[in-house]
Each structure stands twice: as structure tokens, then as C-alpha cells.
PDB file of C-alpha atoms in Angstrom:
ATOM      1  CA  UNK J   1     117.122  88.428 106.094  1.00 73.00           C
ATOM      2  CA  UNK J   2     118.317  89.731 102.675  1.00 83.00           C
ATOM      3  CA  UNK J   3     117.032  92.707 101.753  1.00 83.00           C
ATOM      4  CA  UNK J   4     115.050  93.877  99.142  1.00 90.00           C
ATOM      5  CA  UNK J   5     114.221  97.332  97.417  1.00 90.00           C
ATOM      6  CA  UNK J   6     113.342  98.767  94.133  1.00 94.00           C
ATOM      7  CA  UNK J   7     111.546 101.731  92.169  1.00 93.00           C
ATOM      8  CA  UNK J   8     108.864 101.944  89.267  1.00 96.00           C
ATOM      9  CA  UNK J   9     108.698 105.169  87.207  1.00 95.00           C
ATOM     10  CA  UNK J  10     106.630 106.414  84.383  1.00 93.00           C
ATOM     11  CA  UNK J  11     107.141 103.986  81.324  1.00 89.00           C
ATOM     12  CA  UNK J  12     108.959 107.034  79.592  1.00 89.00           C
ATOM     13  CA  UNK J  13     111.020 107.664  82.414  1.00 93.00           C
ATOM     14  CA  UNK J  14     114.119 105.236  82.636  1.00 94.00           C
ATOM     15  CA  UNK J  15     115.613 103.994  85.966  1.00 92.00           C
ATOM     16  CA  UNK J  16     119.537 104.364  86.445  1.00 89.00           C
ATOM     17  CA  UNK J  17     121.707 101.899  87.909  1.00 87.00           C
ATOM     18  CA  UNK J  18     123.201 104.750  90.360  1.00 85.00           C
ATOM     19  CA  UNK J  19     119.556 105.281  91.620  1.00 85.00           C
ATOM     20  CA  UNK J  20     119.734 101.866  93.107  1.00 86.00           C
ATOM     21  CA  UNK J  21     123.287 101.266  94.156  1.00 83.00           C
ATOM     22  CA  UNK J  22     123.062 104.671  96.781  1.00 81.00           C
ATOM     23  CA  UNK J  23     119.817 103.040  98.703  1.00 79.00           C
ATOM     24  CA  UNK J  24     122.613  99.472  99.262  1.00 76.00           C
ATOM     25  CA  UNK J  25     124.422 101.808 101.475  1.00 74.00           C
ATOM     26  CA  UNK J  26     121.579 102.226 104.358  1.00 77.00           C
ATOM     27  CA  UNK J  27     121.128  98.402 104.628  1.00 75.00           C
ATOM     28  CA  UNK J  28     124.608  97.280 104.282  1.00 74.00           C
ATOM     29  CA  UNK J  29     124.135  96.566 108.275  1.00 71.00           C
ATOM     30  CA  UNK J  30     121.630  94.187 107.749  1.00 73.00           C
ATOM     31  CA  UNK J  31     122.741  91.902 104.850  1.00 69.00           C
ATOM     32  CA  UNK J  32     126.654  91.587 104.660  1.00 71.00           C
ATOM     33  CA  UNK J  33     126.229  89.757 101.083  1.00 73.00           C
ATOM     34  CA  UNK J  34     126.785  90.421  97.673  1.00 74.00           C
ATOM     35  CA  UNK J  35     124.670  93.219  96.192  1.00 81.00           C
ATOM     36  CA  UNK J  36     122.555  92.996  92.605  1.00 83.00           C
ATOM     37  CA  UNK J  37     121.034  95.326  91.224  1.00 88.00           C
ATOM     38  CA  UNK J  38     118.272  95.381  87.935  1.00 91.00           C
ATOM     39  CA  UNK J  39     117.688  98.596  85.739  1.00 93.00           C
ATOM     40  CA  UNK J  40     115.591  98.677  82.930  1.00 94.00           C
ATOM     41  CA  UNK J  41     113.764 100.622  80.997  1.00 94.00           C
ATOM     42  CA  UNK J  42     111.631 102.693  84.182  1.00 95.00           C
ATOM     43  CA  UNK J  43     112.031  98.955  86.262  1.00 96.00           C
ATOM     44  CA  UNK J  44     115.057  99.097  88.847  1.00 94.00           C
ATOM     45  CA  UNK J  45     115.280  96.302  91.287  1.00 94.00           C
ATOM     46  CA  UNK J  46     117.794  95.694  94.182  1.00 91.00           C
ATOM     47  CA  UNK J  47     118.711  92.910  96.529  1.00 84.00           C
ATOM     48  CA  UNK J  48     121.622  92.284  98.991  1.00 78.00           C
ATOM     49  CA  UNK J  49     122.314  88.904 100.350  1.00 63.00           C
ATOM     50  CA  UNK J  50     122.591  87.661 103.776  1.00 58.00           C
ATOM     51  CA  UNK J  51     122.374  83.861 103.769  1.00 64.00           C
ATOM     52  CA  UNK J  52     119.615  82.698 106.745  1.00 66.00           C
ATOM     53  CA  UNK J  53     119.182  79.088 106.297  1.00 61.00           C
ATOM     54  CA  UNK J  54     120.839  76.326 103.481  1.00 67.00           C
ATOM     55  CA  UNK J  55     118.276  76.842 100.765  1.00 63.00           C
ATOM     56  CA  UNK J  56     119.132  80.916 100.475  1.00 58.00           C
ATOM     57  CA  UNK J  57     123.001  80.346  99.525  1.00 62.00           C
ATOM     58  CA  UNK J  58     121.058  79.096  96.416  1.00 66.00           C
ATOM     59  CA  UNK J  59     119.718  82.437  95.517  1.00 74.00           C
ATOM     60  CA  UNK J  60     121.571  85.074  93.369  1.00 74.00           C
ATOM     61  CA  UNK J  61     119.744  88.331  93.869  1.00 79.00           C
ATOM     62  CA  UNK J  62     117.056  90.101  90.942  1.00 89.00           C
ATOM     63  CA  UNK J  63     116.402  87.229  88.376  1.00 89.00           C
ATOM     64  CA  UNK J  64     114.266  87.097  85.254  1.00 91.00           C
ATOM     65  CA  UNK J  65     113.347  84.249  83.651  1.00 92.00           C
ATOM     66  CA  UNK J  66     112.484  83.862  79.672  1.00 91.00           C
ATOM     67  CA  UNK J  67     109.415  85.315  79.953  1.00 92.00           C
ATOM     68  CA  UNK J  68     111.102  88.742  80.789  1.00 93.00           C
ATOM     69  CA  UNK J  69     109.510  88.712  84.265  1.00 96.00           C
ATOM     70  CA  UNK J  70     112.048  89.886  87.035  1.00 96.00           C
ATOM     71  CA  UNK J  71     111.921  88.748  90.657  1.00 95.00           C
ATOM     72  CA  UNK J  72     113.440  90.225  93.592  1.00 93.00           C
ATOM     73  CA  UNK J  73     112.631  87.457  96.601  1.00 90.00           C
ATOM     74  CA  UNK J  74     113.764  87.302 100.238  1.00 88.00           C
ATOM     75  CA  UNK J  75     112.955  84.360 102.323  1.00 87.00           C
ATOM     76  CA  UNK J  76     112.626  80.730 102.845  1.00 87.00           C
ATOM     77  CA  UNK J  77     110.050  78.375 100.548  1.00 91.00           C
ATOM     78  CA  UNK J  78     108.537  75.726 103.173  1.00 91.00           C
ATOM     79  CA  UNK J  79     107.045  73.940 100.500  1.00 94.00           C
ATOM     80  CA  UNK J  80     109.334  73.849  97.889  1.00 87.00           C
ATOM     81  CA  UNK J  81     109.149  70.422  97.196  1.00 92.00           C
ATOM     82  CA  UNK J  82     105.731  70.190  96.856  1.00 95.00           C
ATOM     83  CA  UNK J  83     106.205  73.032  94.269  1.00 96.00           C
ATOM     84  CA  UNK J  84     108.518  71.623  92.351  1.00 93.00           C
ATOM     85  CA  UNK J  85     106.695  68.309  92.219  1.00 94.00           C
ATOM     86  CA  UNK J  86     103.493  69.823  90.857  1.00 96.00           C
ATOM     87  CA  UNK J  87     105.543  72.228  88.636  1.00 96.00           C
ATOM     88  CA  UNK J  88     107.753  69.362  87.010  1.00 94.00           C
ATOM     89  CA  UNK J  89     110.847  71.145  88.326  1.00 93.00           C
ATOM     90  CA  UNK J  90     113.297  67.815  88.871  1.00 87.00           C
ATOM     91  CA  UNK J  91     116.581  69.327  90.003  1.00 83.00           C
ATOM     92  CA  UNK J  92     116.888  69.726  94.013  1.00 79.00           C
ATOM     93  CA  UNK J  93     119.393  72.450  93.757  1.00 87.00           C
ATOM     94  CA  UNK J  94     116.625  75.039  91.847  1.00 91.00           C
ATOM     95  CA  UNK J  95     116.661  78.076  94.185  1.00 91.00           C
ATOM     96  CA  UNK J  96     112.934  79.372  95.415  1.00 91.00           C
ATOM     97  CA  UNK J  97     113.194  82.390  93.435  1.00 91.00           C
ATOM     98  CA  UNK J  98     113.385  80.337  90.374  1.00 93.00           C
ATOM     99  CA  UNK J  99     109.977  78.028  91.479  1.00 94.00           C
ATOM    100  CA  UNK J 100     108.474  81.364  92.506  1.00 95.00           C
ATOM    101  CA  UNK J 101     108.645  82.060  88.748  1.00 95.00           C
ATOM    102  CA  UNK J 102     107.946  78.705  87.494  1.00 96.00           C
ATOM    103  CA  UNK J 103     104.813  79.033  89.386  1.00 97.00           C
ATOM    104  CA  UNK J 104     103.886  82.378  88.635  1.00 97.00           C
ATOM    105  CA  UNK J 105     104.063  81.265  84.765  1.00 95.00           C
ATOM    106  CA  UNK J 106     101.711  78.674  85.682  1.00 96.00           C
ATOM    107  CA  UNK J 107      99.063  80.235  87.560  1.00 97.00           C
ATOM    108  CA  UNK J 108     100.078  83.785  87.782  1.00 95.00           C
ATOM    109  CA  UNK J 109      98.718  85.607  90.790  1.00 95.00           C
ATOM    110  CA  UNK J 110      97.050  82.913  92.240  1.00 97.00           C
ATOM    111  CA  UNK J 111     100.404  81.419  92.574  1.00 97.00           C
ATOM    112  CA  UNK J 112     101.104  83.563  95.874  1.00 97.00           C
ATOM    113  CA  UNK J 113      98.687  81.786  97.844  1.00 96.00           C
ATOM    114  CA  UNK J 114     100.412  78.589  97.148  1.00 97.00           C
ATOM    115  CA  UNK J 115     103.927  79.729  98.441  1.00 96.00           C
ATOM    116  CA  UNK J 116     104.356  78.563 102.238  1.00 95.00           C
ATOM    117  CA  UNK J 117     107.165  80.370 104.306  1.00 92.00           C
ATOM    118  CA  UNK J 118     108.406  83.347 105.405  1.00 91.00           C
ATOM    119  CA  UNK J 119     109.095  85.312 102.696  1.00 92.00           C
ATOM    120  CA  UNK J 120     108.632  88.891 100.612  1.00 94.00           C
ATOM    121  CA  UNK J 121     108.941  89.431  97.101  1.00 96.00           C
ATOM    122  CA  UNK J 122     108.302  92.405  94.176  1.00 97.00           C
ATOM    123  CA  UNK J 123     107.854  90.706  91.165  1.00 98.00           C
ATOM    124  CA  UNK J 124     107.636  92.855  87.646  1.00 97.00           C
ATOM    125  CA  UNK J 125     105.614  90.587  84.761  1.00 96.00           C
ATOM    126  CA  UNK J 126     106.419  91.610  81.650  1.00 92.00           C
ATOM    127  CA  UNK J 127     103.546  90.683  79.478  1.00 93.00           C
ATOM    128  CA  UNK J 128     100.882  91.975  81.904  1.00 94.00           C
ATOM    129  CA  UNK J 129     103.546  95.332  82.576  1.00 94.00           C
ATOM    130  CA  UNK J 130     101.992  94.440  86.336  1.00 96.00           C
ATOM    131  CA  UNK J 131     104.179  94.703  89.467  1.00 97.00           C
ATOM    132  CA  UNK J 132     103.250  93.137  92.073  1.00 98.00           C
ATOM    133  CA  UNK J 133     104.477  93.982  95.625  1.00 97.00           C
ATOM    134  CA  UNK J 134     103.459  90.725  97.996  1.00 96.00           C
ATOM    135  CA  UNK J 135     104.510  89.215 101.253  1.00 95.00           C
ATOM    136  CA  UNK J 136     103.594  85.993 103.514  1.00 93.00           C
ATOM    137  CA  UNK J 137     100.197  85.508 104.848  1.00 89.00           C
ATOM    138  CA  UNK J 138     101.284  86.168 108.180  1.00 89.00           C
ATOM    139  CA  UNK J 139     103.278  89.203 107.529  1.00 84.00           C
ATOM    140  CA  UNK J 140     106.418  88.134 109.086  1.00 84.00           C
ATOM    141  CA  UNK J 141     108.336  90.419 106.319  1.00 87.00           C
ATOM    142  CA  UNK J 142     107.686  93.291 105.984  1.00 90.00           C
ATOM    143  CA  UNK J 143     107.346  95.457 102.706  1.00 93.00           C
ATOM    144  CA  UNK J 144     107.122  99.092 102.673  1.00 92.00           C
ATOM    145  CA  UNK J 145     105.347 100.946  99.669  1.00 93.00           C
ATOM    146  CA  UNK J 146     105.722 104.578  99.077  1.00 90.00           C
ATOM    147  CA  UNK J 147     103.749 106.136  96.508  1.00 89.00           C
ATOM    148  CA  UNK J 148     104.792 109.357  94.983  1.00 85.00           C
ATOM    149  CA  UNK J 149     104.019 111.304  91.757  1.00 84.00           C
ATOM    150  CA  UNK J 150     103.654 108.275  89.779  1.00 88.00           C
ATOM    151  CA  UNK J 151     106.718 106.546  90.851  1.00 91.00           C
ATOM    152  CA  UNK J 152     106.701 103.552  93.384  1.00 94.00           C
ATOM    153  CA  UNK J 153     109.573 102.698  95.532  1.00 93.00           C
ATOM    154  CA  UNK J 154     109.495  99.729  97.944  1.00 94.00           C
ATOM    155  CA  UNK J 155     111.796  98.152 100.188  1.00 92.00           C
ATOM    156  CA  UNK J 156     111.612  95.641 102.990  1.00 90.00           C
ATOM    157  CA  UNK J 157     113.385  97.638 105.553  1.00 84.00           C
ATOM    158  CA  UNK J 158     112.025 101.220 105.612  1.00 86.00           C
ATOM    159  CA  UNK J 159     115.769 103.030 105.523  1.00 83.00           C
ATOM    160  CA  UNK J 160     115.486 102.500 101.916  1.00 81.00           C
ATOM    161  CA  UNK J 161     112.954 104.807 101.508  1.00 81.00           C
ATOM    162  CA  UNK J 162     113.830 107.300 103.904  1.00 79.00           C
ATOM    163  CA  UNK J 163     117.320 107.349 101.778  1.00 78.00           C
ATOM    164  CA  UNK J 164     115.330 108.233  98.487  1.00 73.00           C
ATOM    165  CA  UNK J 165     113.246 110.592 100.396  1.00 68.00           C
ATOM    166  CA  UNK J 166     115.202 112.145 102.931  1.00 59.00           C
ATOM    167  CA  UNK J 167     112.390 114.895 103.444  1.00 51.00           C
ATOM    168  CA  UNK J 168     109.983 112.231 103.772  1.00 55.00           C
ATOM    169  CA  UNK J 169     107.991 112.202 107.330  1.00 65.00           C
ATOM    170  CA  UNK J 170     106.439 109.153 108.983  1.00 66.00           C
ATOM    171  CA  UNK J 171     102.648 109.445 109.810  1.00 72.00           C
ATOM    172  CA  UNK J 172     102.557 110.180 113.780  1.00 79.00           C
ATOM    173  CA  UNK J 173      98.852 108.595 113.351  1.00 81.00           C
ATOM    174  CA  UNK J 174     100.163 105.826 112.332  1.00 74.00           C
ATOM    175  CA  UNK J 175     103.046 105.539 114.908  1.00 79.00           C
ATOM    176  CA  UNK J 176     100.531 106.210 116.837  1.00 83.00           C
ATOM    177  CA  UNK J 177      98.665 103.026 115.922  1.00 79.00           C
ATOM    178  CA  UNK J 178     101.607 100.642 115.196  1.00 74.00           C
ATOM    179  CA  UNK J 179     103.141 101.214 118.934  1.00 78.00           C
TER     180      UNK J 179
END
């Protein structure tokens, strides 16, 4: 799995690129691949590649698309053909990142519950200034959220966080209830 991580300030407060590239140095273990990182404005997305199945050597890491909308995705589209016959998209080589935001344009949130796989994704939409934080239906990625003084961090393994936060403690009541 590739992994995925990324932080949301205060819109006056701007992300820098060094913010992102220390948390790539936790996960290194777990995705050998190139690493790309996102900063702008009080948006900063990262993503390092590990290639899992033939479709994901099509994917390049944070994209945006016209729209200004930026996608960080990990995982593998079961139904992307479907997709891209109902969203016009003709070219076979399209990576899923790129009909995850071809469908979001089309039907915006509701276009989650139309994405078969296993999969996790943080998606930023510009126009709505709405990030959105989703994974599969059956949770087989995970996604961790950490919510702290008006910034958001995320990450899909949880060493990202603890590297932003090394003070930060885990909940034993919720140890508790996970084990």
C-alpha cells in the first residue's frame, strides 16, 4: 500500500513543503516509491508510492485537476471501467486517481459511494474549500484523523502522526476497545 498523509491549517496559516517531507521519513518502510508532496496556501498533501497491483504504476502521487481540487489516493478502483464508461473517460491508461476526480466533478460527494475497491483517499475541493477525509466501505484502509487547535493532520498509517506529534498519547480506552 502507498501511503498517504497530509495537514490542513487555518486559511491564514500557510503549509511548508519541509512540514511534509520530515513525516516521508517514518513510512519510508512501507512504500519504497517515489515521494510527492503538495503545499499550498494552508493545504499540504503527501504520498509515497509502493506499486501493489498493474493499475497503481499508473498513479503519480497528489494530483489536481482544472478545477483546483487536489487528490491524494491509495488503492485499487474495482470498477474502473464502469466509471469511465459512465464518465465518458475513453483512454484505458487514465489512472483511478484521475476518474476519482472526474467523478467527484460529476456528482461530488455522492461520488464515494460509487467507487468499488480497496482504497483511501483525502481529497481538498477547491470551490466548496471542503476536505474530505474518506475510505472504502469496508474499511480495509485505514485513515487516521487527528484534530488539534484548528489544524487537521491525517495519514493512513498512524506513524505519521505520532512524527508531527511526538508528545501525542494514544487513548488506552480505546486500545482497550480495538484489541
Amino acid at each position: 500500500m502507498s501511503v498517504l498523509w497530509g495537514i490542513l491549517k487555518q486559511p491564514d496559516e500557510p503549509v511548508a513543503t519541509f512540514e511534509l517531507e520530515t513525516v516521508s521519513a517514518v513510512t519510508s518502510r512501507f512504500a519504497p516509491g517515489p515521494i510527492t508532496t503538495y503545499a499550498r496556501d494552508s493545504l499540504g498533501m503527501g504520498f509515497q508510492h509502493c506499486i501493489t497491483h498493474e493499475r497503481s504504476k499508473l498513479d503519480q502521487g497528489v494530483v489536481r485537476d482544472s478545477f483546483r481540487n487536489v487528490l491524494s489516493w491509495d488503492g485499487r478502483l474495482d470498477n474502473h471501467k464502469d466509471l469511465q464508461a459512465e464518465l465518458s473517460l475513453s483512454n484505458s491508461d487514465i489512472p483511478d486517481s484521475q476518474i476519482v476526480l472526474s467523478a467527484f466533478r460529476k456528482w461530488n460527494e455522492q461520488a464515494f459511494s460509487r467507487l468499488t475497491g480497496d482504497w483511501a483517499l483525502a481529497l481538498w475541493s477547491a470551490s466548496e474549500r471542503v476536505l474530505y477525509l474518506v475510505r472504502d466501505h469496508a474499511g480495509a484502509r485505514t485513515l487516521y484523523v487527528h484534530f488539534d487547535g484548528g489544524i487537521v493532520r491525517w495519514g493512513t498509517y498512524l506513524e505519521t502522526l505520532l512524527e508531527w506529534r511526538k508528545s501525542l498519547e494514544l487513548s488506552k480506552a480505546y486500545i482497550g476497545c480495538y484489541i
